[in-house]
Coordinates of C-alpha atoms in Angstrom, one line a residue:
M1 CA -77.9 -51.2 -108.9
T2 CA -79.5 -53.9 -110.4
H3 CA -80.5 -54.2 -114.0
P4 CA -83.4 -56.4 -115.5
A5 CA -82.3 -59.5 -117.1
A6 CA -82.4 -59.4 -121.0
P7 CA -85.3 -61.4 -122.5
P8 CA -84.5 -64.8 -124.1
A9 CA -83.0 -64.7 -127.5
P10 CA -86.0 -65.0 -130.4
Q11 CA -86.4 -68.5 -131.6
Q12 CA -84.9 -69.4 -135.1
P13 CA -87.3 -70.0 -137.7
G14 CA -88.0 -73.4 -138.1
P15 CA -90.0 -75.5 -140.8
A16 CA -93.0 -73.6 -142.5
P17 CA -96.2 -74.3 -140.6
V18 CA -98.8 -76.7 -141.9
I19 CA -101.6 -74.6 -142.7
V20 CA -105.0 -76.2 -142.0
E21 CA -107.4 -72.9 -142.6
T22 CA -107.8 -70.1 -144.8
A23 CA -110.4 -67.4 -144.6
P24 CA -110.9 -63.6 -145.5
L25 CA -109.9 -61.1 -143.0
S26 CA -112.6 -60.2 -140.4
P27 CA -114.3 -56.7 -141.0
G28 CA -112.1 -55.5 -137.9
Q29 CA -108.9 -57.1 -139.1
E30 CA -109.2 -55.5 -142.5
R31 CA -109.7 -52.2 -140.7
L32 CA -106.6 -52.6 -138.7
I33 CA -104.5 -53.5 -141.6
D34 CA -105.8 -50.6 -143.8
A35 CA -105.1 -48.0 -140.9
E36 CA -102.1 -49.1 -139.3
F37 CA -100.2 -52.0 -141.2
L38 CA -100.1 -50.5 -144.7
R39 CA -97.8 -48.1 -145.6
P40 CA -99.5 -44.3 -146.0
D41 CA -99.4 -44.8 -149.7
G42 CA -101.5 -48.1 -149.5
G43 CA -98.4 -50.3 -150.3
W44 CA -97.3 -53.4 -148.2
P45 CA -94.3 -53.1 -146.0
A46 CA -91.4 -55.5 -146.7
L47 CA -91.1 -58.3 -144.2
G48 CA -89.6 -57.2 -140.9
E49 CA -90.1 -53.5 -141.5
E50 CA -91.4 -51.4 -138.4
T51 CA -95.0 -50.2 -139.4
R52 CA -97.5 -48.1 -137.6
L53 CA -99.8 -51.2 -136.5
R54 CA -99.6 -51.0 -132.5
P55 CA -97.3 -53.4 -130.7
I56 CA -98.4 -56.4 -129.3
D57 CA -100.7 -56.1 -126.1
T58 CA -99.4 -57.2 -123.0
A59 CA -101.3 -58.3 -120.0
A60 CA -99.2 -58.6 -116.8
I61 CA -100.4 -60.8 -114.1
R62 CA -98.7 -60.6 -110.5
I63 CA -98.7 -64.3 -109.3
D64 CA -97.8 -64.6 -105.6
G65 CA -97.7 -68.3 -104.2
P66 CA -96.7 -71.8 -105.6
L67 CA -96.6 -71.9 -109.5
D68 CA -96.7 -75.2 -111.1
H69 CA -94.5 -74.5 -114.2
D70 CA -95.3 -77.7 -116.2
A71 CA -99.1 -77.2 -115.5
L72 CA -98.8 -73.6 -117.0
Q73 CA -96.9 -75.2 -120.0
C74 CA -99.7 -77.6 -120.5
A75 CA -102.3 -74.8 -120.1
V76 CA -100.7 -72.7 -122.7
S77 CA -100.3 -75.5 -125.2
A78 CA -103.8 -76.7 -124.7
L79 CA -104.8 -73.1 -125.1
I80 CA -103.3 -72.5 -128.2
Q81 CA -104.7 -75.8 -129.8
R82 CA -108.2 -74.8 -128.5
Q83 CA -108.4 -71.2 -129.9
H84 CA -107.7 -71.3 -133.5
A85 CA -106.9 -67.5 -133.7
L86 CA -103.7 -68.0 -131.5
R87 CA -102.7 -70.0 -134.3
T88 CA -103.1 -67.3 -137.1
R89 CA -100.9 -65.3 -139.2
L90 CA -101.6 -62.7 -142.0
H91 CA -100.8 -63.6 -145.6
R92 CA -101.2 -61.8 -148.8
L93 CA -102.3 -63.5 -151.9
P94 CA -100.5 -63.2 -155.2
N95 CA -103.5 -61.1 -156.4
G96 CA -102.9 -58.7 -153.4
T97 CA -105.7 -60.1 -151.2
A98 CA -105.1 -60.2 -147.6
V99 CA -106.2 -63.3 -145.8
Q100 CA -105.8 -65.1 -142.4
L101 CA -103.8 -68.5 -142.4
V102 CA -104.5 -70.9 -139.5
A103 CA -101.7 -73.5 -138.8
A104 CA -101.7 -76.9 -137.5
H105 CA -99.1 -75.9 -134.8
L106 CA -97.1 -72.8 -133.8
P107 CA -94.6 -72.1 -131.2
D108 CA -96.2 -72.8 -127.5
T109 CA -93.0 -72.8 -125.2
V110 CA -93.7 -70.5 -122.3
T111 CA -90.5 -68.6 -122.3
L112 CA -88.3 -67.9 -119.1
S113 CA -86.3 -65.0 -117.2
S114 CA -85.5 -64.0 -113.9
L115 CA -85.0 -60.3 -112.4
P116 CA -82.5 -59.7 -109.7
A117 CA -83.7 -59.4 -106.2
G118 CA -84.6 -56.0 -105.1
T119 CA -85.4 -55.2 -108.9
V120 CA -88.5 -52.4 -108.9
V121 CA -90.9 -54.0 -111.0
T122 CA -92.1 -51.0 -113.4
P123 CA -94.0 -51.2 -116.8
D124 CA -90.6 -50.0 -118.4
V125 CA -89.0 -53.0 -116.9
L126 CA -91.7 -55.7 -117.9
A127 CA -91.5 -54.2 -121.4
A128 CA -87.9 -54.9 -121.6
Q129 CA -89.0 -58.7 -121.4
T130 CA -91.2 -58.5 -124.3
P131 CA -90.4 -58.3 -128.2
P132 CA -90.4 -54.4 -129.4
H133 CA -92.0 -55.3 -132.6
V134 CA -94.1 -58.2 -134.2
D135 CA -94.9 -58.8 -137.6
P136 CA -98.3 -60.5 -138.2
R137 CA -97.1 -62.4 -141.1
T138 CA -94.1 -64.2 -139.7
D139 CA -94.3 -63.9 -136.0
P140 CA -96.6 -65.6 -133.3
L141 CA -99.2 -63.6 -132.5
F142 CA -99.5 -64.9 -128.8
R143 CA -96.9 -65.5 -126.4
A144 CA -96.6 -66.4 -122.6
H145 CA -93.4 -65.1 -120.9
L146 CA -92.8 -66.0 -117.1
V147 CA -90.7 -63.5 -115.1
R148 CA -89.3 -64.9 -112.0
L149 CA -88.8 -62.7 -109.0
G150 CA -88.5 -65.2 -106.3
A151 CA -89.4 -68.8 -105.2
E152 CA -93.2 -68.0 -105.3
R153 CA -93.3 -64.6 -106.7
H154 CA -93.7 -64.4 -110.5
V155 CA -95.2 -62.1 -113.1
L156 CA -96.9 -63.8 -116.2
L157 CA -96.8 -62.0 -119.5
L158 CA -99.6 -62.7 -121.9
Q159 CA -98.9 -60.9 -125.3
I160 CA -101.6 -61.3 -127.8
H161 CA -101.9 -59.1 -130.9
H162 CA -104.9 -56.8 -131.9
F163 CA -105.0 -58.8 -135.3
V164 CA -106.4 -61.8 -133.3
S165 CA -107.9 -60.2 -130.4
D166 CA -110.2 -57.7 -128.7
G167 CA -111.3 -56.4 -125.3
W168 CA -113.6 -59.5 -125.0
S169 CA -111.0 -62.0 -126.0
I170 CA -109.0 -61.1 -123.1
G171 CA -111.7 -62.1 -120.7
V172 CA -111.9 -65.4 -122.8
L173 CA -108.2 -65.8 -122.5
Y174 CA -108.2 -65.6 -118.9
R175 CA -111.2 -67.9 -118.1
D176 CA -109.8 -70.5 -120.5
L177 CA -106.2 -70.4 -119.3
S178 CA -107.4 -70.6 -115.9
A179 CA -109.3 -73.5 -116.3
L180 CA -106.7 -75.3 -118.2
Y181 CA -104.1 -74.7 -115.5
N182 CA -106.2 -75.8 -112.8
A183 CA -107.3 -79.0 -114.7
A184 CA -103.4 -79.7 -115.7
R185 CA -102.6 -79.4 -111.8
S186 CA -105.3 -81.6 -110.7
G187 CA -105.1 -84.3 -113.5
R188 CA -108.8 -83.8 -114.7
P189 CA -110.5 -82.7 -117.7
A190 CA -110.9 -78.9 -117.9
Q191 CA -114.6 -77.8 -117.8
L192 CA -114.8 -75.5 -120.9
P193 CA -117.6 -75.2 -123.4
P194 CA -117.0 -76.6 -126.6
L195 CA -116.0 -74.4 -129.5
K196 CA -118.3 -75.5 -132.5
R197 CA -116.6 -73.2 -134.9
S198 CA -113.4 -71.4 -135.5
F199 CA -112.7 -67.4 -135.6
A200 CA -111.7 -68.0 -139.2
A201 CA -114.9 -69.9 -139.9
L202 CA -117.0 -66.9 -138.4
S203 CA -114.8 -64.7 -140.6
R204 CA -115.9 -66.0 -143.7
D205 CA -119.7 -65.7 -142.5
M206 CA -119.2 -62.0 -142.0
H207 CA -117.4 -61.6 -145.3
R208 CA -120.5 -63.1 -147.2
E209 CA -123.2 -61.4 -145.0
R210 CA -121.8 -57.9 -146.3
R211 CA -123.4 -58.8 -149.5
S212 CA -126.8 -60.0 -148.2
P213 CA -130.0 -58.3 -148.1
F214 CA -129.6 -58.1 -144.2
A215 CA -126.5 -55.9 -144.9
E216 CA -128.7 -53.8 -147.2
A217 CA -131.4 -53.2 -144.6
G218 CA -128.7 -52.0 -142.1
L219 CA -127.3 -49.7 -144.3
A220 CA -130.6 -48.2 -144.9
Y221 CA -131.0 -47.7 -141.0
W222 CA -127.4 -46.0 -141.1
R223 CA -128.4 -43.7 -143.8
Q224 CA -131.5 -42.5 -141.9
R225 CA -129.7 -42.2 -138.8
L226 CA -126.6 -40.5 -140.0
A227 CA -128.2 -38.5 -142.6
L228 CA -126.7 -34.9 -143.2
P229 CA -126.1 -32.2 -142.1
R230 CA -123.3 -33.2 -139.8
S231 CA -120.8 -30.7 -138.4
R232 CA -117.2 -31.5 -137.0
L233 CA -116.7 -31.0 -133.6
A234 CA -114.3 -27.9 -133.3
F235 CA -112.1 -28.8 -130.3
A236 CA -109.7 -25.8 -131.0
D237 CA -109.4 -22.5 -133.1
G238 CA -108.0 -22.9 -136.3
N239 CA -108.1 -25.9 -138.5
P240 CA -106.4 -29.3 -137.4
A241 CA -103.1 -30.5 -139.3
P242 CA -104.0 -32.9 -142.0
Y243 CA -103.6 -36.4 -140.9
T244 CA -100.5 -38.2 -142.3
G245 CA -100.5 -41.6 -140.5
L246 CA -99.1 -40.6 -136.9
R247 CA -100.1 -38.1 -134.6
R248 CA -99.0 -36.9 -131.3
V249 CA -101.2 -37.7 -128.4
D250 CA -101.1 -37.8 -124.7
V251 CA -102.5 -40.5 -122.4
A252 CA -104.3 -40.0 -119.2
P253 CA -105.5 -42.4 -116.7
V254 CA -109.2 -42.4 -115.9
R255 CA -111.1 -43.9 -113.1
V256 CA -114.9 -43.5 -112.3
P257 CA -115.8 -44.8 -108.6
R258 CA -117.9 -47.6 -108.2
A259 CA -120.4 -45.7 -106.6
V260 CA -120.8 -43.4 -109.5
V261 CA -121.1 -46.5 -111.9
D262 CA -124.1 -47.9 -109.6
A263 CA -125.6 -44.7 -109.7
L264 CA -125.5 -44.4 -113.6
R265 CA -126.9 -48.0 -113.8
A266 CA -129.7 -46.9 -111.5
S267 CA -130.3 -44.0 -113.8
A268 CA -130.9 -46.2 -116.6
R269 CA -133.1 -48.5 -114.9
T270 CA -136.1 -50.3 -116.5
G271 CA -138.6 -51.8 -114.5
H272 CA -137.0 -53.6 -111.9
Q273 CA -133.8 -54.1 -113.8
R274 CA -130.6 -51.9 -113.5
G275 CA -129.8 -50.6 -116.9
P276 CA -126.2 -50.7 -119.0
V277 CA -123.9 -48.3 -118.2
A278 CA -123.1 -47.3 -121.7
G279 CA -126.0 -45.2 -122.1
P280 CA -125.6 -42.7 -119.1
F281 CA -121.7 -42.9 -119.6
L282 CA -122.5 -41.6 -123.5
A283 CA -125.0 -39.1 -122.2
A284 CA -122.4 -37.8 -119.8
L285 CA -119.6 -37.5 -122.3
A286 CA -122.0 -35.7 -124.9
L287 CA -122.5 -32.8 -122.5
V288 CA -118.7 -32.8 -122.2
L289 CA -118.0 -32.8 -125.9
H290 CA -120.9 -29.9 -126.2
H291 CA -119.0 -27.6 -123.6
Q292 CA -115.8 -28.3 -125.6
S293 CA -116.8 -27.6 -128.9
A294 CA -120.6 -25.8 -128.6
A295 CA -121.7 -28.2 -131.2
T296 CA -125.2 -29.9 -130.3
D297 CA -125.1 -32.5 -132.6
I298 CA -122.7 -35.2 -131.1
R299 CA -121.7 -38.2 -132.6
I300 CA -119.4 -40.9 -130.6
G301 CA -118.0 -43.9 -132.1
M302 CA -118.9 -46.7 -129.8
M303 CA -116.7 -49.7 -130.0
I304 CA -119.0 -52.9 -129.8
S305 CA -118.4 -56.6 -129.2
N306 CA -120.1 -57.9 -132.6
R307 CA -120.7 -61.2 -130.9
A308 CA -124.5 -61.6 -131.4
R309 CA -123.5 -65.0 -132.9
P310 CA -123.7 -67.7 -130.2
E311 CA -120.8 -69.3 -131.3
A312 CA -118.7 -66.5 -131.1
E313 CA -119.0 -66.0 -127.2
H314 CA -116.4 -68.3 -126.2
L315 CA -114.0 -67.5 -129.0
I316 CA -110.7 -65.3 -129.1
G317 CA -110.7 -63.2 -132.2
Y318 CA -111.0 -59.8 -133.5
F319 CA -114.8 -59.2 -133.9
V320 CA -114.9 -55.6 -132.7
N321 CA -116.8 -53.1 -134.7
T322 CA -117.9 -49.4 -134.3
A323 CA -121.4 -47.8 -134.0
V324 CA -122.1 -44.4 -134.4
I325 CA -124.1 -43.1 -131.3
R326 CA -125.7 -39.7 -132.4
L327 CA -127.1 -37.5 -129.6
G328 CA -129.0 -34.1 -130.1
L329 CA -128.9 -31.8 -127.2
H330 CA -131.6 -29.5 -126.5
P331 CA -132.6 -26.5 -124.4
G332 CA -134.6 -27.5 -121.6
Q333 CA -133.8 -31.4 -121.8
T334 CA -133.5 -33.1 -118.4
A335 CA -130.9 -35.8 -117.6
A336 CA -133.5 -38.5 -117.7
E337 CA -134.5 -37.4 -121.3
L338 CA -130.9 -37.5 -122.6
V339 CA -130.2 -40.9 -120.8
G340 CA -133.4 -42.3 -122.4
T341 CA -132.3 -41.0 -125.8
A342 CA -128.8 -42.4 -125.4
N343 CA -130.1 -45.9 -124.1
A344 CA -132.6 -46.2 -127.3
A345 CA -129.3 -45.2 -129.5
V346 CA -127.3 -47.7 -128.0
R347 CA -130.1 -50.4 -128.2
E348 CA -130.3 -49.8 -131.8
A349 CA -126.7 -49.7 -132.4
L350 CA -126.5 -53.2 -131.3
E351 CA -129.3 -54.3 -133.3
H352 CA -127.2 -53.1 -136.1
Q353 CA -123.9 -54.2 -134.7
A354 CA -122.9 -56.7 -137.4
L355 CA -122.5 -54.2 -140.4
P356 CA -119.0 -53.3 -140.8
I357 CA -118.4 -49.6 -140.0
Q358 CA -116.2 -49.1 -143.0
D359 CA -119.3 -50.2 -145.3
V360 CA -121.6 -47.9 -143.5
T361 CA -118.7 -44.7 -144.3
A362 CA -118.9 -45.9 -147.9
D363 CA -122.4 -46.3 -148.4
L364 CA -122.8 -42.9 -146.8
N365 CA -120.3 -41.3 -149.2
R366 CA -122.2 -42.8 -152.4
H367 CA -125.7 -41.8 -151.2
S368 CA -124.7 -38.1 -150.1
A369 CA -122.3 -35.5 -150.5
A370 CA -118.8 -36.3 -149.1
D371 CA -117.8 -33.1 -147.3
G372 CA -115.0 -34.4 -145.5
T373 CA -116.6 -34.1 -142.3
P374 CA -115.6 -37.4 -140.1
L375 CA -118.6 -39.6 -138.9
Y376 CA -117.1 -39.4 -135.3
Q377 CA -113.8 -37.9 -133.6
V378 CA -114.2 -39.3 -130.3
T379 CA -114.5 -43.3 -129.6
V380 CA -115.5 -45.0 -126.3
A381 CA -114.7 -48.5 -125.6
L382 CA -116.5 -50.1 -122.2
N383 CA -115.5 -53.6 -121.6
A384 CA -117.5 -55.3 -119.1
M385 CA -116.5 -58.9 -120.1
R386 CA -113.3 -59.0 -118.2
T387 CA -114.3 -58.8 -114.4
G388 CA -111.1 -60.4 -112.7
S389 CA -107.6 -61.7 -113.3
L390 CA -106.5 -65.2 -113.7
T391 CA -107.9 -67.8 -111.0
L392 CA -105.0 -70.2 -110.4
D393 CA -105.3 -72.8 -107.5
D394 CA -103.2 -72.1 -104.4
A395 CA -101.9 -69.0 -105.9
D396 CA -103.0 -65.3 -105.5
C397 CA -103.2 -63.3 -108.9
R398 CA -103.6 -59.7 -109.7
D399 CA -103.2 -57.7 -112.9
L400 CA -100.3 -55.2 -113.2
D401 CA -101.2 -51.9 -114.5
L402 CA -99.0 -51.4 -117.7
D403 CA -100.5 -48.3 -119.0
R404 CA -98.0 -45.4 -119.2
P405 CA -99.3 -42.2 -119.3
G406 CA -97.8 -39.2 -121.2
P407 CA -97.1 -38.2 -124.7
R408 CA -96.5 -40.7 -127.6
D409 CA -97.1 -40.8 -131.4
A410 CA -99.9 -42.9 -132.6
P411 CA -101.5 -44.1 -135.9
T412 CA -105.0 -42.5 -135.3
S413 CA -106.9 -39.4 -136.6
I414 CA -109.3 -39.5 -133.3
D415 CA -109.4 -36.7 -131.2
Q416 CA -110.4 -38.4 -127.9
R417 CA -110.2 -42.2 -127.3
W418 CA -111.8 -43.5 -124.1
V419 CA -110.9 -47.0 -123.1
L420 CA -112.7 -48.3 -119.9
E421 CA -113.1 -51.7 -118.3
E422 CA -115.2 -52.5 -115.6
Q423 CA -113.6 -53.6 -112.5
D424 CA -114.8 -54.2 -108.9
R425 CA -113.7 -50.5 -108.1
G426 CA -115.7 -49.1 -111.0
L427 CA -114.6 -48.1 -114.7
V428 CA -110.8 -47.8 -115.0
G429 CA -108.9 -47.2 -118.2
T430 CA -107.4 -44.4 -120.4
L431 CA -108.1 -41.3 -122.2
T432 CA -106.1 -40.5 -125.4
C433 CA -106.2 -37.1 -126.8
Q434 CA -104.6 -35.1 -129.6
S435 CA -101.9 -33.1 -128.2
A436 CA -102.4 -30.3 -130.3
A437 CA -105.9 -29.7 -129.0
F438 CA -105.6 -31.0 -125.7
G439 CA -102.5 -30.6 -123.3
P440 CA -102.4 -31.7 -119.9
P441 CA -104.3 -29.0 -118.4
R442 CA -107.3 -29.3 -120.5
V443 CA -107.4 -32.9 -119.9
R444 CA -107.4 -32.5 -116.3
I445 CA -110.6 -30.2 -116.8
C446 CA -112.2 -32.8 -119.0
L447 CA -111.8 -35.5 -116.5
D448 CA -113.1 -33.4 -113.7
N449 CA -116.3 -32.0 -116.0
L450 CA -116.7 -35.8 -116.9
D451 CA -117.2 -36.6 -113.2
R452 CA -119.3 -33.8 -112.8
A453 CA -121.4 -34.9 -115.9
L454 CA -121.7 -38.3 -114.6
R455 CA -122.9 -37.4 -111.3
G456 CA -125.5 -35.0 -112.7
V457 CA -127.2 -37.4 -115.1
A458 CA -127.7 -40.0 -112.7
V459 CA -130.2 -37.4 -110.9
S460 CA -133.2 -37.6 -113.5
H461 CA -134.7 -34.5 -112.9
H462 CA -131.4 -32.5 -113.3
A463 CA -131.8 -30.1 -116.4
L464 CA -128.7 -30.4 -118.8
S465 CA -128.1 -26.6 -118.4
E466 CA -127.8 -27.1 -114.6
I467 CA -125.2 -29.8 -115.2
I468 CA -123.3 -27.8 -117.9
A469 CA -123.3 -24.8 -115.4
S470 CA -121.4 -26.9 -112.8
F471 CA -118.6 -27.5 -115.2
Q472 CA -115.0 -25.9 -115.2
P473 CA -114.3 -23.4 -117.8
D474 CA -112.8 -25.1 -121.0
P475 CA -109.7 -23.5 -122.4
R476 CA -109.7 -23.6 -126.4
P477 CA -106.3 -23.7 -127.9
E478 CA -105.5 -22.4 -131.2
V479 CA -104.1 -24.6 -133.8
G480 CA -103.3 -25.1 -137.3
P481 CA -101.9 -22.5 -139.6

């Protein structure tokens, strides 16, 4: 029986890094730290103390063929110098303010390990090669680790923390690292767009914009869009348990076939242009949520890239924001009408994407009665930026799926979290549900009904009642006291 090799010992701390840039947290970083890093009472954890912050994300790329280790090391070093966010750490000022610090240099060595011949490469085996906990105040937030499986067979683990990365960033990372590796291997300069400003600089811009007339106009829009009354989506009979910082969730894989995605794009067609998939997907999901909760006022938190600034397109950083898509379901509506409403809601949300969701929430609480009803209980992230794996000359690269379905504890109050990425084979990702309301049988029914809803809304003349009538019955568990 073979056992995975132990990962390299952690590097000993060296001299304090030289700080070249200081900036306030981006709004996304602010939300992440408040929701997952701070203790439930709002206090800061001690250095090295394990927190609710999600562990460092890992992309695993299987590389078959010759791999130039020196070129890979040069590429990783150049990537860390190019992308300031990869040299960033969290810091707390004496007055308690959280900021991000950018160092001139941080550790950039590609670490190595080997697995014995015949080892079955599973997510658990690869996870053993990575650190179990990362403190964003002291630890590097980007690492590259190469696992050797044979002379021309490797797995490259790229670990990047949410504090400095979002879904769009992974596509940027793949593009930059591929170009830098191929350039180092051939001895020519990499053909990459220049970065005019850093993530820290744009974080300062975002901080200033929150107090601008532009922000006030955005708040006025969301006050009107999300006006009372707002009702809770009741996914189960009884009262949900109060959120105390962690909840039990179940993670299930989701796959939407390419043919269905193409049909959704065609259903959102405007003129001769195929429309984006977000509107039709949200319309279909709204029907499933109505079926589960009986609600006709459906609000979904849509994760948006928040990269309207041209300087942000080629940066790694945590820009992502949440916009609330509100859809009303009415008797007699057709699929085309609901998709049209969803497309318009998405378009308007993108026009107001820069306004942080925490500012919207605080403003709504100031201007209306705060009754404890959440703005949204379901979130959707549709990532179309990352369309392939690394492209390394003379090697075949493909992503390995590290998502492990099943139960776990997670720092979330969200009832359903859909994370999907558009690939050649369609939309691929995960659905994370609160275990108390959504056990595995109900999740299976949910995914089947979503498939029926997606196929239904792609046919413009279908009545919503006709689509819903095709659904499997949805079992409602009883929760709470």
